[in-house]
Coordinates of C-alpha atoms and ligand atoms in Angstrom, one line a residue:
M1 CA 0.0 0.0 0.0
Q2 CA 1.2 3.5 -0.8
A3 CA 0.1 7.0 0.1
L4 CA -2.3 8.3 -2.5
K5 CA -0.8 10.2 -5.4
G6 CA -0.2 13.9 -4.5
T7 CA -0.3 13.2 -0.7
H8 CA 2.8 12.7 1.4
D9 CA 3.8 11.5 4.8
I10 CA 5.7 13.8 7.2
L11 CA 8.0 11.4 8.9
P12 CA 9.2 11.7 12.5
E13 CA 12.6 12.8 11.3
E14 CA 11.0 15.7 9.3
V15 CA 8.5 16.9 11.9
Y16 CA 11.0 19.2 13.6
K17 CA 11.0 21.3 10.4
W18 CA 7.2 21.7 10.5
D19 CA 7.4 22.5 14.3
Y20 CA 10.0 25.1 13.6
M21 CA 8.0 26.8 10.8
E22 CA 4.8 26.7 12.8
G23 CA 6.6 28.0 15.9
V24 CA 7.9 31.1 14.1
I25 CA 4.5 31.7 12.4
R26 CA 2.6 31.4 15.7
A27 CA 5.0 33.8 17.5
V28 CA 4.5 36.4 14.7
C29 CA 0.7 35.8 14.8
S30 CA 0.5 36.5 18.5
R31 CA 2.5 39.8 18.1
Y32 CA 0.1 40.9 15.5
G33 CA -3.0 40.0 17.5
Y34 CA -4.2 37.0 15.6
K35 CA -6.0 34.1 17.3
E36 CA -6.1 30.6 15.9
I37 CA -9.3 29.1 14.5
R38 CA -9.7 25.4 13.8
T39 CA -12.6 24.5 11.5
P40 CA -13.7 21.1 10.2
I41 CA -11.8 19.7 7.3
I42 CA -15.1 18.7 5.7
E43 CA -17.9 21.1 4.9
A44 CA -21.1 21.3 2.8
T45 CA -20.1 21.5 -0.9
E46 CA -22.3 24.6 -1.3
L47 CA -20.1 26.6 1.0
F48 CA -17.2 26.4 -1.4
Q49 CA -19.4 26.8 -4.5
R50 CA -20.5 30.1 -3.0
G51 CA -17.4 31.0 -1.1
I52 CA -14.8 30.3 -3.8
G53 CA -17.1 30.7 -6.8
D54 CA -18.4 28.1 -9.2
T55 CA -16.5 29.3 -12.2
T56 CA -13.1 28.9 -10.6
D57 CA -10.8 26.0 -11.4
V58 CA -10.7 25.0 -7.8
V59 CA -14.5 24.5 -7.7
T60 CA -15.1 23.2 -11.2
K61 CA -12.1 20.8 -11.4
E62 CA -10.2 20.3 -8.2
M63 CA -12.6 19.6 -5.3
Y64 CA -12.8 16.3 -3.5
T65 CA -16.5 16.2 -3.4
F66 CA -18.7 13.1 -2.6
K67 CA -22.0 12.1 -1.1
D68 CA -21.9 11.1 2.5
R69 CA -24.1 8.2 3.8
G70 CA -27.0 10.6 4.3
D71 CA -26.8 11.6 0.6
R72 CA -25.5 15.1 1.4
S73 CA -22.8 16.5 -0.9
V74 CA -19.7 17.2 1.2
T75 CA -16.3 18.5 0.2
L76 CA -12.8 18.3 1.7
R77 CA -11.8 21.9 2.1
P78 CA -9.7 23.2 -0.8
E79 CA -8.9 26.3 1.2
N80 CA -9.8 27.7 4.6
T81 CA -11.2 31.2 4.0
A82 CA -14.8 30.1 3.3
S83 CA -14.8 27.9 6.4
A84 CA -13.4 30.7 8.6
V85 CA -16.1 33.0 7.3
R86 CA -18.8 30.4 7.8
A87 CA -17.6 30.0 11.4
Y88 CA -17.6 33.8 11.8
L89 CA -21.2 33.9 10.8
E90 CA -22.4 30.8 12.5
H91 CA -21.0 32.1 15.8
K92 CA -22.2 35.6 15.2
M93 CA -18.7 37.0 15.8
Y94 CA -19.7 40.2 14.0
G95 CA -22.1 41.0 16.8
D96 CA -19.4 42.8 18.9
Q97 CA -18.6 45.2 16.1
Q98 CA -14.9 44.5 16.5
V99 CA -12.2 43.6 14.0
H100 CA -11.6 39.8 14.2
K101 CA -8.1 38.6 13.3
M102 CA -7.9 34.8 12.9
F103 CA -5.2 32.4 11.6
Y104 CA -5.3 28.7 10.7
I105 CA -2.8 26.0 9.9
G106 CA -3.9 22.8 8.3
S107 CA -4.4 20.4 5.4
M108 CA -6.2 21.5 2.2
F109 CA -7.2 19.2 -0.6
R110 CA -7.2 19.9 -4.3
Y111 CA -7.4 17.4 -7.1
D112 CA -4.6 19.1 -9.0
R113 CA -1.9 17.6 -11.2
P114 CA 0.9 16.7 -8.8
Q115 CA 4.4 18.0 -9.4
A116 CA 7.2 19.6 -7.4
G117 CA 5.6 22.0 -5.0
R118 CA 2.1 21.0 -6.0
Y119 CA 0.2 18.4 -4.1
R120 CA -3.4 17.1 -3.7
E121 CA -3.2 17.3 0.1
F122 CA -1.0 20.3 1.1
H123 CA -0.8 22.5 4.1
Q124 CA -1.5 26.2 4.4
F125 CA -1.0 28.7 7.1
G126 CA -3.4 31.6 6.5
L127 CA -5.2 34.4 8.1
E128 CA -8.3 36.4 7.8
V129 CA -9.1 39.9 9.1
L130 CA -12.9 40.5 9.2
G131 CA -14.5 43.9 9.9
A132 CA -11.7 46.2 8.8
S133 CA -12.1 48.2 5.6
S134 CA -9.1 50.6 6.1
P135 CA -6.2 50.2 3.6
L136 CA -4.1 50.1 6.7
A137 CA -5.4 46.6 7.3
D138 CA -4.3 45.6 3.8
A139 CA -0.8 47.0 4.4
E140 CA -0.6 45.4 7.8
V141 CA -1.5 42.0 6.4
I142 CA 1.1 42.3 3.7
A143 CA 3.7 43.5 6.2
M144 CA 2.9 40.5 8.4
A145 CA 3.5 38.0 5.6
C146 CA 6.8 39.8 4.9
E147 CA 7.7 39.7 8.6
I148 CA 7.1 35.9 8.7
F149 CA 9.5 35.4 5.8
H150 CA 12.0 37.8 7.4
R151 CA 11.9 35.9 10.7
L152 CA 12.5 32.7 8.9
G153 CA 15.5 34.3 7.2
L154 CA 14.1 33.9 3.7
K155 CA 15.5 36.4 1.2
N156 CA 15.0 37.2 -2.5
L157 CA 11.2 37.2 -2.4
D158 CA 9.2 39.2 -4.9
L159 CA 6.0 40.9 -3.7
H160 CA 3.5 41.5 -6.6
L161 CA 0.7 43.9 -5.9
N162 CA -2.4 45.0 -7.7
S163 CA -5.8 46.5 -7.1
I164 CA -8.8 44.9 -8.9
G165 CA -11.3 47.6 -8.1
D166 CA -14.7 46.9 -6.8
R167 CA -18.3 46.5 -7.9
N168 CA -18.5 50.1 -9.1
C169 CA -15.5 50.2 -11.4
R170 CA -14.8 46.6 -12.3
P171 CA -17.8 46.0 -14.6
A172 CA -16.6 48.6 -17.1
Y173 CA -13.1 47.1 -17.1
R174 CA -14.6 43.6 -17.4
Q175 CA -16.5 44.8 -20.5
K176 CA -13.3 46.3 -22.1
L177 CA -11.5 43.0 -21.4
I178 CA -14.3 41.0 -23.1
E179 CA -14.1 43.2 -26.1
F180 CA -10.3 42.9 -26.2
F181 CA -10.3 39.1 -26.0
E182 CA -13.3 38.6 -28.3
A183 CA -11.1 39.7 -31.2
K184 CA -8.5 37.1 -30.1
K185 CA -10.8 34.3 -29.3
D186 CA -9.0 31.8 -31.6
Q187 CA -5.7 32.3 -29.7
L188 CA -7.2 31.3 -26.4
C189 CA -7.1 27.9 -24.8
E190 CA -10.4 26.0 -24.4
D191 CA -10.7 27.0 -20.7
C192 CA -10.2 30.7 -21.4
R193 CA -12.7 30.6 -24.3
E194 CA -15.2 29.4 -21.7
R195 CA -14.0 32.0 -19.2
L196 CA -14.4 34.8 -21.7
Y197 CA -17.9 35.8 -20.6
K198 CA -18.0 34.2 -17.2
N199 CA -14.7 35.2 -15.7
P200 CA -12.6 37.2 -18.2
L201 CA -10.1 38.6 -15.7
R202 CA -8.9 35.0 -15.1
I203 CA -7.6 34.9 -18.7
L204 CA -4.9 37.3 -17.6
D205 CA -3.3 34.8 -15.3
C206 CA -3.7 31.8 -17.5
K207 CA -0.4 30.0 -17.8
E208 CA -0.9 28.7 -21.4
E209 CA 1.5 30.3 -23.9
G210 CA -1.2 31.2 -26.4
C211 CA -3.2 33.0 -23.7
K212 CA -0.2 34.8 -22.4
K213 CA 0.5 36.0 -25.9
A214 CA -3.1 37.0 -26.5
S215 CA -3.0 39.0 -23.3
E216 CA -0.2 41.3 -24.4
G217 CA -1.5 44.8 -24.7
A218 CA -4.7 44.0 -22.8
P219 CA -6.3 46.9 -20.9
E220 CA -5.0 47.2 -17.4
I221 CA -7.3 47.4 -14.4
T222 CA -5.3 50.2 -12.8
D223 CA -6.4 52.5 -15.6
Y224 CA -10.1 51.8 -14.8
L225 CA -10.1 52.2 -11.0
C226 CA -12.8 54.6 -9.7
E227 CA -11.5 57.4 -7.5
E228 CA -12.2 55.6 -4.3
C229 CA -10.4 52.4 -5.4
H230 CA -7.6 54.4 -6.8
N231 CA -7.2 56.3 -3.5
K232 CA -7.3 53.1 -1.5
F233 CA -4.6 51.5 -3.7
E234 CA -2.4 54.6 -3.3
A235 CA -2.9 54.4 0.5
V236 CA -1.8 50.8 0.6
K237 CA 1.3 51.6 -1.4
H238 CA 2.0 54.6 0.8
Y239 CA 1.9 52.5 4.0
L240 CA 4.1 49.8 2.4
D241 CA 6.6 52.5 1.3
A242 CA 6.6 53.8 4.9
L243 CA 7.8 50.4 6.1
G244 CA 10.4 50.2 3.3
I245 CA 8.6 47.1 1.8
S246 CA 9.4 46.9 -1.9
Y247 CA 6.8 45.6 -4.4
T248 CA 6.0 45.4 -8.1
V249 CA 2.7 46.6 -9.3
D250 CA 1.4 43.7 -11.5
P251 CA -1.8 44.5 -13.4
R252 CA -2.0 40.8 -14.4
L253 CA -2.5 39.7 -10.8
V254 CA -6.2 39.2 -10.7
R255 CA -9.0 37.4 -9.1
G256 CA -12.1 37.0 -11.2
L257 CA -14.9 37.0 -8.8
D258 CA -17.2 39.7 -7.7
Y259 CA -16.6 39.5 -4.0
Y260 CA -12.9 40.1 -4.4
T261 CA -12.2 43.8 -4.2
N262 CA -9.2 46.2 -4.2
T263 CA -5.9 44.7 -3.0
A264 CA -4.6 41.5 -4.5
F265 CA -1.1 40.3 -3.8
E266 CA 1.3 37.4 -4.3
I267 CA 4.7 36.7 -2.9
Q268 CA 7.0 34.6 -5.0
Y269 CA 10.2 32.8 -4.4
P270 CA 11.6 32.5 -7.9
P271 CA 14.1 29.7 -7.3
L272 CA 11.1 27.4 -6.7
G273 CA 10.6 27.5 -10.5
A274 CA 7.1 26.8 -12.0
Q275 CA 5.4 26.7 -8.6
S276 CA 7.1 29.8 -7.2
A277 CA 4.1 31.4 -5.4
V278 CA 4.6 30.9 -1.7
C279 CA 1.8 33.3 -0.6
G280 CA -1.4 34.7 -2.1
G281 CA -3.9 37.0 -0.7
G282 CA -6.3 39.9 -1.1
R283 CA -9.3 41.7 0.0
Y284 CA -12.8 40.1 -0.2
D285 CA -15.3 42.7 0.9
G286 CA -18.2 40.9 -0.8
L287 CA -17.6 37.4 0.5
V288 CA -19.3 37.5 3.9
E289 CA -22.5 38.7 2.2
E290 CA -22.1 36.0 -0.5
I291 CA -22.1 33.4 2.3
G292 CA -25.3 34.9 3.8
G293 CA -24.0 37.3 6.4
P294 CA -24.1 41.1 6.9
S295 CA -21.9 43.2 4.6
T296 CA -18.5 42.9 6.2
P297 CA -15.1 43.8 4.8
G298 CA -12.4 41.1 4.8
I299 CA -8.9 40.5 3.8
G300 CA -6.5 37.6 4.2
F301 CA -3.8 35.5 2.7
A302 CA -2.5 31.9 2.7
I303 CA 1.1 30.6 2.6
G304 CA 1.8 27.1 1.2
L305 CA 3.8 25.4 3.8
E306 CA 5.3 22.7 1.5
R307 CA 6.6 25.4 -0.7
L308 CA 7.9 27.4 2.2
L309 CA 9.7 24.3 3.5
L310 CA 11.3 23.8 0.1
A311 CA 12.5 27.4 0.1
L312 CA 13.8 27.1 3.6
D313 CA 15.6 23.9 2.9
M314 CA 17.2 25.4 -0.3
Q315 CA 18.7 28.1 1.9
N316 CA 19.5 25.8 4.8
L317 CA 17.5 27.9 7.1
I318 CA 16.0 25.3 9.4
P319 CA 18.0 24.8 12.6
V320 CA 18.6 21.2 13.5
P321 CA 17.3 20.7 17.1
A322 CA 19.7 19.6 19.8
V323 CA 19.7 15.9 20.4
N324 CA 17.8 15.0 23.5
K325 CA 20.0 13.9 26.3
K326 CA 18.9 10.6 27.9
V327 CA 19.3 8.1 30.6
Y328 CA 19.4 4.5 29.5
I329 CA 18.4 1.7 31.8
A330 CA 19.9 -1.7 31.0
A331 CA 18.3 -4.6 32.9
L332 CA 18.2 -8.4 32.5
G333 CA 15.7 -10.8 34.0
E334 CA 12.1 -10.0 34.8
D335 CA 12.6 -8.7 38.4
A336 CA 15.6 -6.6 37.3
I337 CA 13.5 -5.2 34.4
A338 CA 10.7 -4.4 36.8
A339 CA 13.1 -2.6 39.1
G340 CA 14.5 -0.7 36.2
F341 CA 11.0 0.0 34.9
K342 CA 10.1 1.7 38.2
I343 CA 13.3 3.8 38.1
Q344 CA 12.4 4.8 34.5
E345 CA 9.0 6.0 35.5
E346 CA 10.4 8.0 38.4
L347 CA 12.9 9.7 36.2
R348 CA 10.3 10.5 33.6
S349 CA 8.0 12.0 36.2
R350 CA 10.9 14.2 37.3
H351 CA 11.4 15.5 33.7
V352 CA 14.4 13.3 32.8
I353 CA 14.2 11.6 29.4
A354 CA 14.7 7.9 30.1
D355 CA 14.6 4.8 27.9
M356 CA 14.9 1.0 28.2
D357 CA 15.0 -2.0 25.9
L358 CA 11.7 -3.3 24.5
Q359 CA 13.2 -5.9 22.2
G360 CA 14.6 -8.5 24.7
R361 CA 18.3 -7.6 24.0
S362 CA 21.1 -9.1 26.0
L363 CA 22.8 -6.9 28.6
K364 CA 25.7 -6.4 26.2
G365 CA 23.3 -5.5 23.5
Q366 CA 21.6 -3.0 25.8
M367 CA 24.9 -1.4 26.7
K368 CA 25.6 -1.0 23.0
Q369 CA 22.2 0.6 22.5
A370 CA 23.0 3.0 25.3
G371 CA 26.2 4.0 23.4
R372 CA 24.3 4.4 20.1
M373 CA 21.8 6.7 21.8
N374 CA 24.6 8.7 23.3
A375 CA 23.1 8.2 26.8
V376 CA 24.6 10.5 29.4
Y377 CA 24.0 7.9 32.2
T378 CA 23.5 4.2 31.9
I379 CA 21.8 2.4 34.8
I380 CA 22.7 -1.3 34.9
I381 CA 20.7 -3.9 36.8
G382 CA 21.9 -7.5 36.3
S383 CA 21.4 -10.5 38.7
N384 CA 24.2 -9.4 41.0
E385 CA 22.7 -5.9 41.4
L386 CA 19.2 -7.4 41.9
E387 CA 20.5 -9.5 44.8
K388 CA 22.0 -6.4 46.4
G389 CA 19.1 -4.2 45.7
K390 CA 21.5 -1.8 44.1
A391 CA 21.9 -0.5 40.6
V392 CA 25.2 0.5 38.9
V393 CA 25.0 4.1 37.6
K394 CA 27.6 4.8 35.0
T395 CA 28.5 8.3 33.9
M396 CA 29.2 7.7 30.2
E397 CA 31.4 10.7 29.6
T398 CA 33.9 9.8 32.4
G399 CA 33.3 6.1 32.6
T400 CA 32.9 6.4 36.4
Q401 CA 30.5 3.9 38.1
Q402 CA 28.9 3.7 41.4
E403 CA 26.4 1.5 43.1
L404 CA 23.2 3.0 44.5
P405 CA 20.1 1.5 46.1
F406 CA 17.3 1.4 43.6
E407 CA 15.3 4.1 45.4
E408 CA 18.2 6.5 45.4
V409 CA 19.0 6.3 41.7
A410 CA 16.5 8.9 40.5
D411 CA 17.4 11.3 43.3
Y412 CA 21.1 10.9 42.4
I413 CA 20.6 11.6 38.7
V414 CA 18.4 14.7 39.3
T415 CA 20.9 16.1 41.8
E416 CA 23.9 15.3 39.5
E417 CA 22.0 17.0 36.7
T418 CA 21.5 20.2 38.8
N419 CA 25.2 20.2 39.6
S420 CA 26.8 19.1 36.3
N421 CA 24.2 20.1 33.7
R422 CA 25.1 17.0 31.7
L423 CA 21.6 16.2 30.9
Ligands
AMP501 P1 -4.4 29.9 -3.0 O1 -5.3 29.4 -1.9 O2 -4.7 29.2 -4.3 O3 -4.4 31.4 -3.1 O4 -2.9 29.5 -2.7 C1 -2.2 30.1 -1.6 C2 -0.8 29.4 -1.5 O5 -1.0 28.0 -1.2 C3 -0.1 29.4 -2.8 O6 0.7 30.5 -3.0 C4 0.8 28.1 -2.7 O7 2.0 28.4 -1.9 C5 -0.1 27.2 -1.9 N1 -0.7 26.2 -2.7 C6 -1.9 26.3 -3.5 N2 -2.2 25.2 -4.1 C7 -1.2 24.3 -3.8 C8 -1.0 22.9 -4.1 N3 -1.8 22.2 -4.9 N4 0.1 22.3 -3.5 C9 1.0 23.0 -2.7 N5 0.8 24.3 -2.4 C10 -0.3 24.9 -2.9

């Protein structure tokens, strides 16, 4: 049996890397005032149809959707924004008129074509700010993404920034775009020909060569922004400038759906190649309403953790954790093992890492194992020791040994530890 295509195990030897990334992320989140939210991995399909949009690739082609035993259509979440907004509404968080800042870390599922940096089950860290319409929130969210990368030591990232306007100014732009692409329909891929009337903005970020070429010279949204959207975009840029965060305005960075408004951004790490986007986000002032709630502004982003890990590994930025220092208990014979087992429990309850054989090794084999594990102390209980009711405690570094009554062993090691700091 093998893990499903596009899914992967995170083995015990790798988990420290995830702990490290998540530790840095959590620390930054708490400084910025974000609280964690954990939502179910499975939701009603309709939530994503409405919350992501039923003309997007994610919804039309990539969702893990199936009927449960009660004949309800359910879906493994392809992203977490819709679920976070659902929770915000279900628990009436809007009732307190406050800004809510939430973050999440977890698995997402998309039936995508697997390749380096693209999986069917992948992990995202993301956040959502609900209830804040100020462009300062947009700038703060972007600054926070940059701060996370900075804390992790990642350099050479490119921040792409755009504004996609709002319900007032986007329709005119959309119309211009349709007119522009209608004349070039033959050059578009099949998907984009379909998108032309449903979701023409998406043609701009199609990766097909023909579509890229056809997009050359296309009208740019920044020329169509209404005064309000223009001013908001200028304010976001102004705040980023104030922090010295550099960015490229990229008019091709779009999101096609009505509930996305104003700021859109993406952070790329070019050495990752084809899948270089490590972070994507933007403002979605129409989403809460779309899901059935009161009009509420929102902004958020998500970072792909597998891609972030690849980038960190490429730059050797993940510190290897110190090896745990241990006590090993070597014992032979049932009664000796029982005595050792008791000492092991006492040590563990006093915060000492202790271990003993579970494979029926000989005493010699156990001593070897203590060496392999780089034990700091080895406690030996053979038949002689059992008779005397004493264990041999060997300090591995110096080779010195002494005999101690069983009940004094843990005390001795804990005191030694306080004095010598070996453990
Ligand atoms: P999105 O939710 O599509 O805006 O994606 C946000 C981030 O999640 C991207 O910038 C990627 O880093 C990551 N991501 C999206 N899809 C995948 C995938 N199939 N496999 C791995 N990472 C992904």
